[in-house]
Amino acid sequence: MSTSETHPGTSQPPSALLSGRRIRAALIGTGAIGRGSHLPALARLAEEGETEIVAAVDIDATAVEEFCRETGIPHAYTDLEQMLREQRPDLVSICTPPTLHREQTIAALRAGAWVWCEKPPVPTLADYDAVEAEEGKDGGPYASIVFQHRFGSGSQHVRRLLAEQAMGRPLVAHCQTTWYRDTVYYAVPWRGRWATEGGGPAMGHGIHQMDLLLDLLGPWSEVRAMAGRLVHDVETEDVSTALVRFESGAMATIVNSVLSPDEVSRIRIDCERATVELTHLYGHSNENWRITPAPGVAGDEAAAWQDFGADVPSSHLEQLRELVASMRAGERPRSSGADGRTSLELIAAIYKAAFTDTTVRAGEIGPGDPFHTAMHGGAPGWAPVAPVAAQEVSA
């Protein structure tokens, strides 16, 4: 029976099964992101009568049992498939390392559960396409990526202004994720490696700001880029820069770095009649946005642009609220499917442009392209070096 049409064991569409009851949620991975971001969001909606957390899964039996005792979650598991069979959750929240996301997401979708997966969604575009192929075609279940910076009153207000071209056409943009990570950070074995982290700061750090930029400006058309390892002894890059042209004609610069002691996350968009700027670090509220009108713009019009409404900060909670609403309506949520893929495709294009010294156009990285199955694309100097066999050494 196809999970795209019905929940396993039923003849009803998935959304109908959620009417008038709490959404049963399970948390996969009990580390820092699960404990610090996903759990509080799920717990808040539980207080509001929307969700109930029925289980948690972790490979460490002691850790997951202690986690469940501390949080009051009734069922602890070390086996995801067993949990899916026994608890039949409606929603699975995935907070594990990127290399596990594809397998765990597909398992949840096949069990009829919607998925809310931490970024980066998967290590490659091929993995993403495999996940998307498992999603429901009409009413779910769907897999949504955690891109919480899209959500909240500030981004919602600016998105509307840009969509309506209230400030004129967007012309020039800057997207900056310049953070600092020292050698201790990279001493963790899975960091800085293609197979386990999926990429460097473009993939693991700057993805949030780039996703928000795309959400505000729409589709991109071409990319040129450079990347380097300037400080850290890692497989991936520790800094990258890119030039991006959008379908609208707007042009942007993007900088992703883990070499910058003065840390900041910033987006600036210069429109014909105003500049919009967001400056923050890990999350934003209304006060982090600034709109500067061009000379000659009427004061009352400029004042209307500044009216962000009630302050709702960007957060996991705000994205989860919208995801739950989509589940109940049987609608595809934002940051899933093609909408979720666009940021991962831009990152793959940045890597390909940087490692091959070419201009990469939207849509060109597909099956048969080496950057479809690996973000390093097998490029000399960037692809992981296979260990030399013992017989080759002796020879």
Short mmCIF file of C-alpha atoms in Angstrom, two decimals:
data_model
loop_
_atom_site.label_atom_id
_atom_site.label_comp_id
_atom_site.label_asym_id
_atom_site.label_seq_id
_atom_site.Cartn_x
_atom_site.Cartn_y
_atom_site.Cartn_z
CA MET A 1 0.00 0.00 0.00
CA SER A 2 1.40 3.39 -0.93
CA THR A 3 2.04 5.82 1.93
CA SER A 4 1.45 8.59 -0.57
CA GLU A 5 -2.27 7.78 -0.44
CA THR A 6 -3.00 6.35 2.97
CA HIS A 7 -1.47 5.80 6.38
CA PRO A 8 -0.36 2.15 6.71
CA GLY A 9 -3.23 -0.05 7.81
CA THR A 10 -5.97 2.48 6.95
CA SER A 11 -8.05 3.58 3.99
CA GLN A 12 -8.05 7.27 4.95
CA PRO A 13 -5.72 10.03 3.76
CA PRO A 14 -3.06 10.94 6.37
CA SER A 15 -4.56 14.35 7.22
CA ALA A 16 -7.95 12.83 8.10
CA LEU A 17 -6.30 10.64 10.72
CA LEU A 18 -4.99 13.73 12.56
CA SER A 19 -8.34 15.44 12.99
CA GLY A 20 -9.36 16.13 16.58
CA ARG A 21 -6.32 14.58 18.26
CA ARG A 22 -2.75 15.29 19.23
CA ILE A 23 0.02 14.56 16.76
CA ARG A 24 2.18 11.70 18.00
CA ALA A 25 5.83 12.76 17.71
CA ALA A 26 9.11 10.88 18.14
CA LEU A 27 12.57 12.39 18.61
CA ILE A 28 15.50 10.69 16.85
CA GLY A 29 18.84 11.65 18.40
CA THR A 30 19.10 12.97 21.95
CA GLY A 31 22.19 15.16 21.58
CA ALA A 32 22.50 18.93 21.81
CA ILE A 33 20.25 19.91 18.90
CA GLY A 34 17.54 17.46 19.89
CA ARG A 35 17.63 18.42 23.53
CA GLY A 36 18.14 22.15 23.02
CA SER A 37 15.92 22.97 20.02
CA HIS A 38 13.56 20.20 18.92
CA LEU A 39 12.46 19.02 22.34
CA PRO A 40 11.47 22.51 23.59
CA ALA A 41 9.47 23.16 20.41
CA LEU A 42 7.64 19.83 20.63
CA ALA A 43 7.08 20.31 24.35
CA ARG A 44 5.62 23.79 23.85
CA LEU A 45 3.11 22.49 21.32
CA ALA A 46 2.33 19.64 23.70
CA GLU A 47 1.40 22.24 26.32
CA GLU A 48 -0.91 23.80 23.74
CA GLY A 49 -2.59 20.47 23.02
CA GLU A 50 -1.13 20.01 19.54
CA THR A 51 1.45 17.26 20.06
CA GLU A 52 2.50 14.48 22.38
CA ILE A 53 6.04 13.10 22.46
CA VAL A 54 5.67 9.32 22.53
CA ALA A 55 9.24 8.10 22.05
CA ALA A 56 12.91 8.94 21.70
CA VAL A 57 15.59 6.98 19.83
CA ASP A 58 19.36 6.97 20.28
CA ILE A 59 22.09 4.39 19.67
CA ASP A 60 23.25 4.86 23.28
CA ALA A 61 20.79 2.90 25.42
CA THR A 62 21.87 4.50 28.68
CA ALA A 63 21.68 8.00 27.23
CA VAL A 64 18.21 7.59 25.72
CA GLU A 65 16.80 5.95 28.84
CA GLU A 66 18.14 8.76 31.02
CA PHE A 67 16.85 11.33 28.52
CA CYS A 68 13.36 9.84 28.65
CA ARG A 69 13.38 9.73 32.46
CA GLU A 70 14.41 13.38 32.64
CA THR A 71 11.83 14.57 30.11
CA GLY A 72 8.91 12.27 30.86
CA ILE A 73 8.93 10.68 27.40
CA PRO A 74 7.30 7.26 27.88
CA HIS A 75 9.29 5.05 25.48
CA ALA A 76 13.05 4.78 24.88
CA TYR A 77 14.49 2.90 21.89
CA THR A 78 17.83 2.15 20.30
CA ASP A 79 16.19 0.75 17.13
CA LEU A 80 14.38 3.18 14.83
CA GLU A 81 12.49 0.50 12.88
CA GLN A 82 11.21 -1.07 16.09
CA MET A 83 10.00 2.30 17.36
CA LEU A 84 8.21 3.02 14.08
CA ARG A 85 6.44 -0.37 14.20
CA GLU A 86 5.42 -0.17 17.84
CA GLN A 87 4.61 3.52 18.33
CA ARG A 88 3.34 4.49 14.85
CA PRO A 89 4.28 8.19 15.21
CA ASP A 90 2.71 10.81 12.96
CA LEU A 91 5.84 12.97 13.05
CA VAL A 92 9.50 12.04 13.39
CA SER A 93 12.01 14.73 14.37
CA ILE A 94 15.50 13.80 13.14
CA CYS A 95 18.45 15.27 15.07
CA THR A 96 21.27 12.92 14.07
CA PRO A 97 24.46 13.49 11.98
CA PRO A 98 23.86 14.19 8.26
CA THR A 99 25.08 10.78 7.06
CA LEU A 100 22.12 9.12 8.81
CA HIS A 101 19.43 11.46 7.49
CA ARG A 102 18.65 9.68 4.22
CA GLU A 103 18.17 6.24 5.74
CA GLN A 104 16.21 7.49 8.74
CA THR A 105 14.00 9.84 6.73
CA ILE A 106 13.07 7.17 4.21
CA ALA A 107 12.31 4.68 7.00
CA ALA A 108 9.98 7.17 8.66
CA LEU A 109 8.22 8.10 5.41
CA ARG A 110 7.66 4.45 4.53
CA ALA A 111 6.13 3.98 7.97
CA GLY A 112 3.67 6.77 7.22
CA ALA A 113 5.31 9.44 9.41
CA TRP A 114 6.01 13.02 8.38
CA VAL A 115 9.62 14.08 8.94
CA TRP A 116 11.21 17.22 10.35
CA CYS A 117 14.93 16.86 9.66
CA GLU A 118 17.83 19.00 10.84
CA LYS A 119 20.09 20.69 8.32
CA PRO A 120 21.94 19.81 6.27
CA PRO A 121 19.14 17.54 5.07
CA VAL A 122 21.43 14.94 3.47
CA PRO A 123 25.05 14.97 2.23
CA THR A 124 24.28 15.04 -1.52
CA LEU A 125 21.66 15.94 -4.11
CA ALA A 126 21.37 12.25 -5.01
CA ASP A 127 20.42 11.52 -1.41
CA TYR A 128 17.86 14.33 -1.46
CA ASP A 129 16.30 13.04 -4.67
CA ALA A 130 16.01 9.57 -3.12
CA VAL A 131 14.19 11.04 -0.12
CA GLU A 132 11.89 13.14 -2.29
CA ALA A 133 10.94 10.04 -4.29
CA GLU A 134 9.55 8.50 -1.09
CA GLU A 135 7.32 11.44 -0.21
CA GLY A 136 3.56 11.33 -0.56
CA LYS A 137 2.07 12.70 -3.77
CA ASP A 138 -1.23 13.84 -2.31
CA GLY A 139 -1.56 14.82 1.33
CA GLY A 140 1.68 13.43 2.70
CA PRO A 141 3.70 12.23 4.39
CA TYR A 142 6.38 14.79 3.51
CA ALA A 143 9.90 15.49 4.77
CA SER A 144 10.64 19.09 5.79
CA ILE A 145 14.10 20.52 6.50
CA VAL A 146 14.82 22.67 9.54
CA PHE A 147 15.28 26.13 8.00
CA GLN A 148 13.97 28.10 10.96
CA HIS A 149 15.40 31.43 9.78
CA ARG A 150 12.61 31.63 7.19
CA PHE A 151 10.06 31.82 9.98
CA GLY A 152 9.07 34.66 12.31
CA SER A 153 7.60 38.12 11.83
CA GLY A 154 10.71 39.81 10.41
CA SER A 155 11.32 37.46 7.49
CA GLN A 156 7.58 37.23 6.83
CA HIS A 157 7.26 41.03 6.60
CA VAL A 158 10.30 41.48 4.35
CA ARG A 159 9.26 38.57 2.14
CA ARG A 160 5.92 40.26 1.51
CA LEU A 161 7.51 43.65 0.77
CA LEU A 162 9.88 42.05 -1.74
CA ALA A 163 7.19 39.92 -3.36
CA GLU A 164 5.01 43.01 -3.85
CA GLN A 165 8.03 45.08 -4.96
CA ALA A 166 6.90 47.73 -2.48
CA MET A 167 10.49 49.00 -2.35
CA GLY A 168 11.09 48.50 -6.06
CA ARG A 169 13.05 45.70 -7.70
CA PRO A 170 15.78 43.95 -5.70
CA LEU A 171 19.10 44.75 -7.38
CA VAL A 172 22.14 43.87 -5.24
CA ALA A 173 22.45 41.51 -2.28
CA HIS A 174 25.09 40.36 0.18
CA CYS A 175 24.83 37.17 2.23
CA GLN A 176 27.40 36.66 4.97
CA THR A 177 27.96 33.86 7.46
CA THR A 178 31.34 34.67 8.96
CA TRP A 179 31.84 32.63 12.10
CA TYR A 180 34.84 31.33 14.05
CA ARG A 181 35.71 27.71 14.77
CA ASP A 182 39.04 26.74 16.35
CA THR A 183 41.12 23.57 16.21
CA VAL A 184 39.27 22.11 19.19
CA TYR A 185 36.04 22.25 17.17
CA TYR A 186 37.65 20.28 14.36
CA ALA A 187 39.17 17.74 16.76
CA VAL A 188 35.76 16.01 16.73
CA PRO A 189 36.44 13.15 14.26
CA TRP A 190 33.40 13.59 12.01
CA ARG A 191 33.87 17.33 11.43
CA GLY A 192 35.60 18.69 8.36
CA ARG A 193 35.04 15.46 6.41
CA TRP A 194 32.91 15.05 3.30
CA ALA A 195 31.55 11.66 4.27
CA THR A 196 30.37 12.65 7.72
CA GLU A 197 29.73 16.42 7.71
CA GLY A 198 28.77 16.75 4.04
CA GLY A 199 30.85 19.89 3.52
CA GLY A 200 32.49 22.85 5.22
CA PRO A 201 30.96 26.19 6.24
CA ALA A 202 28.90 26.42 3.04
CA MET A 203 27.10 23.21 4.01
CA GLY A 204 27.07 23.22 7.80
CA HIS A 205 27.05 26.90 8.73
CA GLY A 206 26.07 29.26 5.91
CA ILE A 207 23.20 27.09 4.68
CA HIS A 208 20.73 28.97 6.91
CA GLN A 209 21.52 32.45 5.58
CA MET A 210 21.69 31.21 1.98
CA ASP A 211 18.33 29.51 2.38
CA LEU A 212 16.80 32.71 3.74
CA LEU A 213 18.33 34.71 0.87
CA LEU A 214 16.75 32.34 -1.66
CA ASP A 215 13.45 32.43 0.20
CA LEU A 216 13.45 36.23 -0.08
CA LEU A 217 14.82 36.68 -3.63
CA GLY A 218 13.54 33.60 -5.44
CA PRO A 219 15.32 31.30 -7.90
CA TRP A 220 18.98 31.75 -8.82
CA SER A 221 20.26 31.25 -12.35
CA GLU A 222 24.08 31.04 -12.24
CA VAL A 223 27.00 30.87 -9.82
CA ARG A 224 30.74 31.52 -9.86
CA ALA A 225 32.82 30.74 -6.76
CA MET A 226 36.12 30.18 -4.98
CA ALA A 227 36.92 28.04 -1.93
CA GLY A 228 39.97 27.45 0.21
CA ARG A 229 41.54 25.77 3.19
CA LEU A 230 43.36 28.67 4.75
CA VAL A 231 43.74 27.53 8.36
CA HIS A 232 42.30 24.13 9.24
CA ASP A 233 43.70 20.73 8.28
CA VAL A 234 40.43 19.30 6.98
CA GLU A 235 39.06 17.64 3.83
CA THR A 236 36.43 20.31 3.25
CA GLU A 237 36.85 24.06 2.75
CA ASP A 238 37.06 26.49 5.68
CA VAL A 239 36.05 29.52 3.58
CA SER A 240 34.18 30.13 0.34
CA THR A 241 33.00 33.11 -1.67
CA ALA A 242 30.45 33.14 -4.48
CA LEU A 243 28.83 35.44 -7.01
CA VAL A 244 25.20 34.59 -7.75
CA ARG A 245 22.84 35.88 -10.42
CA PHE A 246 19.12 35.46 -9.79
CA GLU A 247 16.41 34.88 -12.38
CA SER A 248 15.11 38.36 -11.55
CA GLY A 249 18.45 39.84 -12.64
CA ALA A 250 19.54 40.70 -9.10
CA MET A 251 23.15 39.85 -8.23
CA ALA A 252 24.56 38.75 -4.88
CA THR A 253 27.81 38.01 -3.11
CA ILE A 254 27.97 35.14 -0.61
CA VAL A 255 30.72 34.57 1.98
CA ASN A 256 30.84 31.52 4.25
CA SER A 257 33.71 31.33 6.75
CA VAL A 258 34.77 29.67 10.00
CA LEU A 259 37.87 31.92 10.19
CA SER A 260 36.25 35.15 11.42
CA PRO A 261 36.74 36.18 15.09
CA ASP A 262 34.13 38.94 14.80
CA GLU A 263 31.19 36.61 14.15
CA VAL A 264 28.10 37.79 12.30
CA SER A 265 25.26 36.53 10.11
CA ARG A 266 24.07 39.17 7.70
CA ILE A 267 21.82 39.65 4.69
CA ARG A 268 21.60 42.96 2.85
CA ILE A 269 19.33 43.58 -0.12
CA ASP A 270 19.50 46.87 -2.05
CA CYS A 271 16.23 47.58 -3.85
CA GLU A 272 15.42 50.50 -6.12
CA ARG A 273 13.84 52.50 -3.30
CA ALA A 274 15.30 51.09 -0.07
CA THR A 275 17.98 48.89 1.51
CA VAL A 276 16.89 46.02 3.76
CA GLU A 277 19.46 44.61 6.18
CA LEU A 278 19.36 41.75 8.68
CA THR A 279 22.23 41.50 11.19
CA HIS A 280 22.30 38.80 13.87
CA LEU A 281 24.15 35.60 14.74
CA TYR A 282 22.05 32.48 15.36
CA GLY A 283 18.49 33.84 15.23
CA HIS A 284 16.63 37.07 14.58
CA SER A 285 13.75 39.16 15.84
CA ASN A 286 12.19 42.38 14.50
CA GLU A 287 14.92 44.53 16.02
CA ASN A 288 17.56 42.76 13.93
CA TRP A 289 16.04 44.10 10.70
CA ARG A 290 16.64 47.61 9.36
CA ILE A 291 15.08 49.31 6.34
CA THR A 292 16.76 52.46 4.98
CA PRO A 293 14.65 54.37 2.43
CA ALA A 294 16.26 55.98 -0.61
CA PRO A 295 16.34 59.81 -0.75
CA GLY A 296 12.99 61.21 -1.79
CA VAL A 297 10.83 58.35 -0.48
CA ALA A 298 7.79 59.74 1.31
CA GLY A 299 7.86 59.50 5.08
CA ASP A 300 4.50 57.77 5.45
CA GLU A 301 5.47 55.11 2.91
CA ALA A 302 8.80 54.49 4.63
CA ALA A 303 7.02 54.28 7.97
CA ALA A 304 4.72 51.57 6.61
CA TRP A 305 7.76 49.53 5.58
CA GLN A 306 9.03 49.70 9.16
CA ASP A 307 5.82 48.22 10.61
CA PHE A 308 6.86 44.62 11.30
CA GLY A 309 3.89 43.92 13.54
CA ALA A 310 4.05 41.83 16.70
CA ASP A 311 7.57 40.50 17.30
CA VAL A 312 7.78 36.77 16.60
CA PRO A 313 11.47 35.69 16.57
CA SER A 314 12.73 33.09 14.13
CA SER A 315 12.82 29.71 15.85
CA HIS A 316 12.31 25.97 15.60
CA LEU A 317 9.00 26.53 17.36
CA GLU A 318 7.64 28.82 14.64
CA GLN A 319 8.59 26.40 11.90
CA LEU A 320 7.08 23.50 13.82
CA ARG A 321 3.81 25.42 14.23
CA GLU A 322 3.54 25.80 10.47
CA LEU A 323 4.56 22.19 9.86
CA VAL A 324 1.85 20.91 12.21
CA ALA A 325 -0.71 23.11 10.45
CA SER A 326 0.41 21.64 7.10
CA MET A 327 0.07 18.13 8.48
CA ARG A 328 -3.48 18.77 9.64
CA ALA A 329 -4.38 20.32 6.28
CA GLY A 330 -2.70 17.55 4.29
CA GLU A 331 -0.56 20.11 2.47
CA ARG A 332 3.11 20.07 1.50
CA PRO A 333 5.02 22.19 4.05
CA ARG A 334 7.56 24.83 3.20
CA SER A 335 11.20 23.70 3.01
CA SER A 336 10.24 20.30 1.63
CA GLY A 337 10.42 18.86 -1.88
CA ALA A 338 11.62 21.27 -4.56
CA ASP A 339 11.39 24.17 -2.11
CA GLY A 340 13.80 22.45 0.27
CA ARG A 341 16.12 21.26 -2.51
CA THR A 342 16.96 24.74 -3.82
CA SER A 343 19.43 25.58 -1.03
CA LEU A 344 21.23 22.24 -1.33
CA GLU A 345 21.46 22.73 -5.09
CA LEU A 346 22.99 26.17 -4.61
CA ILE A 347 25.62 24.70 -2.26
CA ALA A 348 26.46 21.96 -4.76
CA ALA A 349 26.77 24.63 -7.45
CA ILE A 350 29.10 26.72 -5.28
CA TYR A 351 31.35 23.70 -4.75
CA LYS A 352 31.30 22.76 -8.42
CA ALA A 353 32.01 26.32 -9.53
CA ALA A 354 34.86 26.65 -7.04
CA PHE A 355 36.48 23.26 -7.65
CA THR A 356 36.19 23.35 -11.47
CA ASP A 357 36.67 27.10 -12.02
CA THR A 358 33.53 27.27 -14.17
CA THR A 359 30.18 29.03 -14.16
CA VAL A 360 27.44 26.68 -12.95
CA ARG A 361 23.85 27.18 -14.01
CA ALA A 362 20.72 26.19 -12.13
CA GLY A 363 19.48 22.72 -13.01
CA GLU A 364 22.72 21.42 -14.51
CA ILE A 365 23.74 19.19 -11.59
CA GLY A 366 21.74 16.02 -12.07
CA PRO A 367 22.29 12.26 -12.45
CA GLY A 368 25.59 11.63 -14.20
CA ASP A 369 27.22 14.77 -12.84
CA PRO A 370 29.87 13.88 -10.23
CA PHE A 371 28.64 16.72 -8.00
CA HIS A 372 25.22 15.05 -7.84
CA THR A 373 26.60 12.14 -5.81
CA ALA A 374 29.38 13.94 -3.88
CA MET A 375 29.69 17.59 -2.93
CA HIS A 376 33.43 17.43 -3.72
CA GLY A 377 32.65 15.97 -7.15
CA GLY A 378 35.86 13.95 -7.10
CA ALA A 379 37.78 17.15 -7.84
CA PRO A 380 41.58 16.88 -7.50
CA GLY A 381 42.76 18.37 -4.24
CA TRP A 382 39.28 18.19 -2.71
CA ALA A 383 38.10 14.60 -2.95
CA PRO A 384 39.12 12.41 0.01
CA VAL A 385 42.35 10.53 -0.63
CA ALA A 386 41.88 6.76 -0.43
CA PRO A 387 44.31 5.03 1.94
CA VAL A 388 47.23 3.35 0.20
CA ALA A 389 47.07 -0.44 0.33
CA ALA A 390 49.82 -2.23 2.30
CA GLN A 391 51.09 -4.06 -0.79
CA GLU A 392 51.41 -0.76 -2.64
CA VAL A 393 53.49 0.65 0.20
CA SER A 394 55.82 -2.35 0.24
CA ALA A 395 56.19 -2.15 -3.55
#
